[in-house]
């Protein structure tokens, strides 16, 4: 497996493949990891995946919990939006973690050592030749020489100017926003509420102040005022008077250690797969930074694709399983572009009505809405990405009987605290689910007798005991007293129903391209014959 791009998306994919026993080669044309980055928010769904990878604790150590967002307009404080427990019943990580992309890359890059992997820097993809059974990739090495390698698949995690996308002939429709963004790492004092996100809304745009490690350290992100947008080589000294004017006279910048301006595009690739080449992260979709969704979405792309690639590369599934990556992730990208575009237009529109709404009304509406449980839950599901569902996926199948409101095929299975043994302690179900295999959750009925035919260690079964606490916890998420859920390795529901028939799981997996014992044996023989005819491959 060849992964092109050593940013967060490529690192996540390499780690997920590594822990599933698939060796990958990961290259990047740059000289090393990014030293300064724009992405700052790590959301709950990403932290859930980090927990499975074993790096959540390190992320929490390095980051700051976003306990609240303070909203300011025209230099005056308007509202405080509590965020620290917004998803307290929905995720073990009910908050936004403020952690720079560079720290995320460092954590995942260090974790690659567990699989004996490291990013090969100064190495550039220059050619791709796809054949029915492999890809031949041409690489430009650090010394300027070229070499060819063979890989089963190629993953393009190489950003908005993706070479994999261009070599695959995949178009990238969209356009740049007219606004110019800036990012600055500063030491500053002022009216900002310490250790919390501060959002400054003003007549011509916005500024975001993210707290960073260290005393009075803030990352400031926003859009340049009109008078500076067409100017080359804008400096922070030219910009800072505008920020102070909008944020209040008490704001003082003592130092700016890094400043950069950039344009943002809103684009989505026409497709995410061309035979044996895949697009992930910014190579597949770029959009407004509203909501801090970009980096997290790329990480979710990698998590979605990794378990499918691992099963196919190891001969446990048919290649057709990989078609579901595009079918599931393109709708996510398109919805994200639409919602971030609408939010972005709201906070930058030049119309008098939008300005009035932005500076006089928005903060009050948000603060009022967040005093109610339903809007809080909706906001958390949306921003945290725990609400992403694949209900239209070919891998999602519902059997009759479950009530409306119960978890549906395609949904991320809800976070539950259950007694998993008779008279046992209350445990976190997420911690018990093995995301390298399918998990069958059986409620109010016995587990199928013996192992599901031919599935071996691909399936783990969890029978939920009949218990008063369990009944209350299941009722909270509208799961009836008799039900079953087959979870995919990524925690999304694949198959759901009430009565578990003995062969229901086997039939579902087989229909989805998963190979049972007999077909696995035949596939293994075919792979050995194919390997004997091929030169050495990098995976």
XYZ file of C-alpha atoms in Angstrom:
539
model
C 0.000 0.000 0.000
C 1.393 3.416 -0.973
C 0.191 6.482 0.931
C 1.044 9.819 -0.640
C 1.034 12.612 1.936
C 2.401 12.671 5.485
C -0.185 15.024 6.984
C -2.929 14.026 9.451
C -4.979 12.040 6.914
C -2.046 10.002 5.614
C -0.742 9.379 9.133
C -4.159 8.181 10.307
C -4.466 5.821 7.348
C -0.966 4.403 7.872
C -1.626 3.854 11.592
C -4.981 2.205 11.007
C -3.541 -0.117 8.368
C -0.520 -0.880 10.558
C -2.589 -1.991 13.518
C -4.559 -4.234 11.180
C -1.424 -5.953 9.933
C -1.153 -4.164 6.569
C 2.214 -2.569 5.890
C 2.166 0.737 4.083
C 4.801 2.972 2.547
C 4.112 6.659 3.281
C 5.856 9.405 1.328
C 5.735 13.199 1.299
C 7.345 15.696 -1.053
C 8.049 18.140 1.775
C 11.228 18.120 3.865
C 9.449 17.339 7.138
C 6.313 17.807 9.233
C 4.515 21.142 9.173
C 5.871 23.539 11.784
C 2.860 25.858 11.765
C -0.650 24.809 10.880
C -4.109 26.296 10.674
C -6.371 23.545 12.015
C -6.979 23.815 15.761
C -10.086 21.794 16.695
C -10.186 18.072 17.456
C -13.756 16.854 17.787
C -15.331 14.029 19.780
C -15.521 11.485 16.965
C -11.823 11.965 16.248
C -10.983 11.512 19.939
C -13.026 8.288 19.998
C -10.851 7.001 17.159
C -7.714 8.242 18.899
C -8.784 6.201 21.943
C -8.910 3.026 19.837
C -5.503 3.882 18.431
C -4.113 4.440 21.935
C -3.224 8.121 21.528
C -6.211 9.946 23.078
C -4.477 10.480 26.419
C -1.475 12.077 24.733
C -3.770 14.385 22.751
C -5.567 15.414 25.938
C -2.243 16.112 27.641
C -1.082 18.425 24.870
C -4.389 20.123 24.103
C -6.807 22.380 25.923
C -10.439 21.485 26.431
C -12.689 24.066 24.843
C -14.951 24.562 27.832
C -16.784 27.532 26.348
C -16.998 29.978 23.472
C -17.310 33.658 24.318
C -19.006 35.757 21.681
C -18.090 39.400 21.215
C -19.591 41.973 18.854
C -18.240 45.435 18.146
C -15.776 45.093 21.005
C -18.357 44.143 23.633
C -18.888 40.775 25.294
C -22.306 39.387 24.331
C -22.599 35.765 25.457
C -20.799 32.706 26.799
C -21.717 29.372 25.207
C -20.830 26.447 27.537
C -19.173 23.639 25.594
C -17.509 21.534 28.281
C -20.379 19.098 28.800
C -22.420 19.740 25.678
C -22.244 16.066 24.648
C -22.062 14.511 28.132
C -24.489 11.673 27.351
C -23.346 11.206 23.760
C -19.600 10.608 23.837
C -16.810 9.869 26.314
C -15.303 13.106 24.940
C -18.159 15.620 25.262
C -16.104 18.667 24.307
C -13.947 20.252 21.638
C -10.203 19.786 22.154
C -8.053 22.703 21.039
C -4.927 21.090 19.611
C -2.989 22.279 16.598
C -2.625 20.177 13.490
C 1.138 20.129 14.037
C 0.662 18.447 17.434
C -1.767 15.949 15.927
C 0.786 15.112 13.246
C 3.513 14.678 15.857
C 1.380 12.312 17.946
C 0.370 10.147 14.993
C 3.855 10.272 13.478
C 5.391 9.016 16.717
C 2.784 6.239 16.855
C 3.891 4.948 13.445
C 6.962 3.489 15.143
C 4.734 0.794 16.645
C 4.380 -0.668 13.159
C 7.984 -0.035 12.126
C 6.915 2.794 9.828
C 8.116 6.340 9.218
C 7.297 8.996 6.650
C 9.801 9.113 3.781
C 10.265 12.867 3.353
C 11.563 14.634 0.215
C 10.011 11.843 -1.830
C 7.607 12.829 -4.604
C 5.123 10.849 -6.672
C 5.666 11.609 -10.364
C 3.840 8.814 -12.160
C 1.110 6.216 -11.710
C 0.381 3.271 -13.968
C -2.648 1.243 -12.971
C -2.923 -2.402 -13.921
C -5.719 -4.863 -13.063
C -3.893 -6.347 -10.060
C -1.488 -3.593 -8.931
C -0.241 -0.031 -9.343
C 3.248 0.884 -10.515
C 4.256 4.222 -9.011
C 7.231 6.327 -10.055
C 8.918 8.175 -7.195
C 11.434 11.011 -7.246
C 13.806 10.375 -4.345
C 15.660 12.872 -2.117
C 18.825 12.650 -4.248
C 16.870 13.460 -7.419
C 16.914 9.924 -8.809
C 13.738 8.035 -9.667
C 12.598 4.542 -8.927
C 9.500 2.480 -9.544
C 7.610 0.554 -6.901
C 4.572 -1.686 -7.053
C 1.689 -1.410 -4.625
C -1.718 -2.981 -4.272
C -3.378 0.450 -3.903
C -2.451 4.147 -3.753
C -4.053 6.585 -1.317
C -3.893 10.269 -2.226
C -3.655 12.156 1.075
C -1.607 14.892 -0.559
C -3.744 17.979 -0.107
C -5.580 20.433 -2.312
C -2.921 20.257 -5.057
C -3.002 16.443 -5.037
C -0.688 14.718 -7.479
C -2.655 11.480 -7.108
C -5.836 13.298 -8.126
C -4.169 14.953 -11.111
C -2.472 11.762 -12.316
C -5.807 9.952 -11.998
C -7.522 12.561 -14.165
C -10.125 13.381 -11.511
C -11.580 16.886 -11.752
C -11.859 19.157 -8.702
C -14.751 21.548 -9.378
C -15.290 24.584 -7.204
C -13.810 28.024 -6.671
C -11.855 30.119 -4.179
C -13.601 32.414 -1.735
C -12.978 36.083 -2.436
C -11.836 36.649 1.142
C -8.241 36.298 2.312
C -7.693 34.529 5.621
C -4.885 35.035 8.094
C -3.450 33.023 10.976
C -1.115 34.365 13.654
C 0.531 32.831 16.713
C 0.710 35.626 19.255
C 1.416 36.591 22.809
C -1.408 38.907 23.752
C -3.289 40.357 26.706
C -6.733 41.875 26.678
C -10.393 41.258 27.390
C -10.314 37.660 26.077
C -11.614 35.101 28.553
C -8.589 32.993 29.468
C -8.457 29.324 28.430
C -11.617 29.626 26.355
C -12.401 30.256 22.700
C -13.202 33.901 21.992
C -15.215 34.734 18.864
C -15.184 38.356 17.713
C -17.925 39.249 15.240
C -17.617 42.586 13.507
C -19.232 44.429 10.620
C -16.829 43.072 7.996
C -16.080 39.582 9.299
C -14.727 37.783 12.340
C -11.659 36.929 14.431
C -11.189 33.755 16.445
C -8.852 33.663 19.455
C -7.803 30.106 20.351
C -5.962 29.607 23.673
C -2.622 27.818 23.265
C -0.121 26.283 25.659
C 1.813 28.874 27.630
C 0.978 32.152 29.320
C -0.972 34.655 27.185
C -0.476 32.586 24.039
C -3.258 32.897 21.465
C -3.687 31.705 17.898
C -5.706 34.310 16.029
C -7.561 33.344 12.853
C -9.746 35.601 10.747
C -10.173 37.411 7.439
C -8.235 40.406 6.269
C -10.055 43.733 6.046
C -10.879 44.837 2.514
C -8.082 47.406 2.328
C -5.442 44.666 2.823
C -6.885 41.853 0.695
C -5.194 42.825 -2.562
C -1.913 43.818 -0.949
C 1.095 41.551 -1.337
C 3.211 40.609 1.677
C 0.832 41.859 4.340
C 2.494 41.961 7.767
C 0.918 41.408 11.158
C 1.945 44.944 12.135
C -0.286 46.275 9.329
C -3.200 44.090 10.436
C -3.041 44.386 14.221
C -4.568 47.905 14.468
C -7.728 46.583 12.777
C -7.939 43.672 15.208
C -7.494 45.998 18.179
C -10.101 48.381 16.855
C -12.665 45.582 16.624
C -11.678 43.693 19.783
C -11.310 46.689 22.080
C -8.669 49.121 23.226
C -7.485 46.851 26.035
C -6.081 44.292 23.555
C -2.302 44.393 23.285
C -0.040 42.154 21.194
C 3.360 41.634 22.788
C 4.712 39.313 20.107
C 3.790 37.535 16.893
C 5.917 34.428 16.308
C 4.198 33.343 13.085
C 1.910 35.054 10.597
C 0.531 33.820 7.296
C -2.222 34.741 4.866
C -4.011 32.324 2.566
C -7.052 31.826 0.378
C -9.567 29.066 0.993
C -11.306 27.153 -1.776
C -14.565 25.244 -1.700
C -14.185 22.206 -3.924
C -15.040 18.500 -4.027
C -13.522 15.904 -6.337
C -15.952 14.432 -8.868
C -15.111 10.983 -7.498
C -13.025 9.609 -4.651
C -11.838 6.454 -6.398
C -10.266 5.622 -9.724
C -9.737 1.856 -9.784
C -6.802 1.337 -7.378
C -6.297 4.985 -6.452
C -8.235 6.762 -3.697
C -8.568 10.373 -2.601
C -8.853 11.392 1.048
C -8.846 14.624 3.051
C -8.040 17.875 1.248
C -7.186 15.928 -1.901
C -10.888 15.031 -2.068
C -12.578 18.104 -0.548
C -11.658 21.571 0.697
C -14.026 24.073 2.256
C -14.432 26.990 4.630
C -12.812 26.551 8.069
C -16.171 27.270 9.760
C -16.724 24.705 12.500
C -13.174 23.346 12.377
C -14.258 20.389 10.259
C -11.471 20.054 7.691
C -8.781 18.040 9.468
C -11.359 15.941 11.325
C -13.134 15.055 8.082
C -9.888 13.847 6.532
C -9.261 11.658 9.583
C -12.752 10.191 9.215
C -12.051 9.488 5.526
C -8.997 7.495 6.573
C -10.850 5.579 9.280
C -13.640 4.680 6.858
C -11.265 3.422 4.178
C -8.696 1.679 6.389
C -10.780 -1.235 7.655
C -12.102 -1.926 4.172
C -8.650 -1.833 2.590
C -7.276 -4.112 5.303
C -9.945 -6.743 4.702
C -9.420 -6.625 0.932
C -5.591 -6.640 1.054
C -5.647 -9.593 3.462
C -8.032 -11.479 1.184
C -10.938 -11.395 3.628
C -13.192 -9.331 1.368
C -13.838 -8.720 -2.312
C -12.527 -5.580 -3.984
C -16.127 -4.413 -4.440
C -16.216 -3.569 -0.708
C -13.978 -0.590 -1.518
C -16.716 0.988 -3.654
C -18.556 1.794 -0.424
C -15.827 4.301 0.544
C -16.846 6.696 -2.196
C -20.549 5.955 -1.753
C -20.331 6.876 1.934
C -17.850 9.735 2.004
C -18.878 11.807 -1.037
C -22.281 12.683 0.514
C -20.488 13.687 3.734
C -18.170 16.012 1.799
C -21.014 17.535 -0.198
C -23.100 18.218 2.918
C -20.078 19.722 4.615
C -19.418 22.068 1.703
C -23.043 23.187 1.710
C -23.271 23.801 5.471
C -19.879 25.493 5.846
C -20.641 27.697 2.846
C -23.917 28.841 4.417
C -22.264 29.510 7.762
C -19.375 31.325 6.120
C -21.658 33.571 4.074
C -23.534 34.461 7.250
C -20.423 35.738 9.020
C -18.818 37.560 6.084
C -21.726 38.900 4.031
C -21.495 42.619 3.288
C -25.256 43.195 3.239
C -26.593 45.567 5.907
C -29.024 42.912 7.123
C -26.259 40.311 7.555
C -24.105 42.864 9.384
C -26.971 43.688 11.722
C -27.663 40.007 12.368
C -23.986 39.248 12.928
C -23.298 42.039 15.408
C -26.631 42.478 17.212
C -28.629 39.249 17.052
C -26.516 36.130 16.398
C -24.868 35.829 19.824
C -28.185 36.173 21.654
C -29.909 33.559 19.497
C -27.085 31.045 19.938
C -26.863 31.610 23.689
C -30.628 31.223 24.104
C -30.829 28.093 21.935
C -28.031 26.431 23.883
C -30.049 26.597 27.104
C -32.261 23.816 25.678
C -31.227 20.179 25.491
C -32.362 19.364 21.939
C -30.468 22.225 20.238
C -27.399 21.373 22.336
C -27.522 17.748 21.228
C -28.074 18.695 17.595
C -25.168 21.142 17.722
C -22.906 18.543 19.316
C -23.826 15.801 16.833
C -23.166 18.174 13.935
C -19.889 19.730 15.066
C -18.453 16.605 16.720
C -19.176 14.461 13.620
C -20.815 11.823 15.835
C -24.011 12.437 13.863
C -22.552 11.354 10.514
C -24.529 8.389 9.201
C -24.376 6.171 6.132
C -28.038 5.200 5.903
C -28.026 5.101 2.093
C -24.876 2.987 1.949
C -24.980 -0.442 0.301
C -23.517 -1.720 3.585
C -26.539 -0.566 5.646
C -29.458 -2.981 6.050
C -32.456 -2.832 8.390
C -34.577 -5.824 9.325
C -38.165 -5.153 10.441
C -39.335 -4.480 13.971
C -37.181 -1.718 15.440
C -39.095 1.401 16.536
C -38.656 4.870 15.095
C -35.895 6.674 16.929
C -33.845 3.540 17.583
C -30.322 3.465 16.125
C -30.615 2.839 12.398
C -28.368 0.960 9.979
C -25.656 3.386 8.918
C -25.670 5.341 12.204
C -22.714 5.489 14.565
C -23.814 3.200 17.388
C -24.538 5.287 20.504
C -22.187 5.514 23.438
C -23.574 3.412 26.296
C -22.591 2.555 29.866
C -23.732 -1.020 30.463
C -23.265 -4.016 32.709
C -21.618 -6.425 30.317
C -21.589 -9.329 32.801
C -24.268 -10.622 35.179
C -23.880 -8.690 38.447
C -20.781 -7.042 36.988
C -19.719 -3.393 37.086
C -21.018 -0.704 34.752
C -18.568 -0.421 31.864
C -17.986 1.767 28.824
C -19.227 -0.235 25.856
C -16.961 1.659 23.454
C -13.904 0.431 25.342
C -15.034 -3.167 24.874
C -15.647 -2.983 21.136
C -12.753 -4.217 19.011
C -12.558 -1.941 15.966
C -10.404 -4.407 14.041
C -13.390 -6.714 13.631
C -17.179 -6.729 13.413
C -19.068 -6.578 16.720
C -22.442 -8.230 17.243
C -24.513 -6.777 20.100
C -27.319 -9.075 21.232
C -30.107 -7.815 23.515
C -32.969 -9.769 25.093
C -32.159 -13.074 23.388
C -29.390 -15.666 23.385
C -26.391 -15.363 21.111
C -26.370 -17.574 18.024
C -25.184 -21.085 18.938
C -21.485 -21.577 18.241
C -19.496 -19.301 15.961
C -21.108 -17.791 12.904
C -20.199 -20.235 10.121
C -16.887 -19.440 8.495
C -16.335 -16.051 10.145
C -13.710 -17.061 12.698
C -12.125 -14.135 14.563
C -13.686 -11.596 12.197
C -16.658 -11.353 14.560
C -16.899 -10.583 18.276
C -20.227 -11.162 20.062
C -21.476 -9.211 23.102
C -24.624 -10.427 24.875
C -26.099 -7.655 27.034
C -27.430 -9.092 30.324
C -31.022 -8.485 31.395
C -30.571 -5.877 34.121
C -32.508 -2.859 35.398
C -29.623 -0.460 34.710
C -29.140 -1.857 31.212
C -32.852 -1.547 30.471
C -32.806 2.114 31.500
C -29.671 2.890 29.482
C -31.010 1.129 26.372
C -34.349 2.916 26.683
C -32.489 6.241 26.748
C -31.411 5.643 23.143
C -34.720 3.928 22.239
C -33.323 0.434 21.842
C -36.108 -2.048 22.700
C -35.751 -4.994 25.069
C -35.245 -7.397 22.185
C -32.854 -6.314 19.464
C -29.527 -6.945 17.795
C -26.970 -4.706 16.125
C -24.084 -5.788 13.941
C -21.472 -3.052 14.041
C -18.889 -2.576 11.343
C -15.275 -2.200 12.505
C -15.670 1.597 12.417
C -18.565 1.472 14.901
C -21.341 2.245 12.433
C -24.361 -0.068 12.351
C -24.287 -2.439 9.396
C -27.267 -4.674 10.164
C -30.009 -4.148 12.747
C -33.258 -5.798 13.723
C -35.194 -7.387 16.565
C -35.045 -11.170 16.172
C -31.579 -12.515 15.391
C -31.828 -15.398 12.932
C -28.930 -17.864 13.019
C -27.616 -17.054 9.546
C -28.585 -13.360 9.374
C -25.089 -12.100 10.167
C -23.340 -14.511 7.813
C -25.734 -13.674 5.005
C -25.298 -9.928 5.518
C -21.500 -10.136 5.522
C -21.447 -12.370 2.471
C -23.742 -9.988 0.582
C -21.354 -7.162 1.478
C -18.359 -8.949 -0.037
C -16.902 -10.490 3.126
C -15.432 -13.907 2.405
C -16.290 -16.874 4.580
C -13.905 -19.766 5.277
C -14.396 -21.532 1.960
C -13.950 -18.472 -0.208
C -11.000 -17.344 1.930
C -9.180 -20.582 1.164
C -9.759 -20.159 -2.572
C -8.662 -16.507 -2.465
C -5.486 -17.425 -0.582
C -4.497 -19.919 -3.269
C -5.180 -17.337 -5.987
C -3.074 -14.710 -4.203
C -0.138 -17.081 -3.822
C -0.281 -17.940 -7.527
C -0.449 -14.233 -8.411
C 2.437 -13.349 -6.077
C 4.641 -15.993 -7.643
C 4.303 -14.192 -10.992
C 5.001 -10.651 -9.670
C 8.245 -8.886 -8.776
C 8.710 -7.659 -5.204
C 6.057 -5.140 -4.132
C 6.015 -2.435 -1.507
C 2.536 -3.451 -0.380
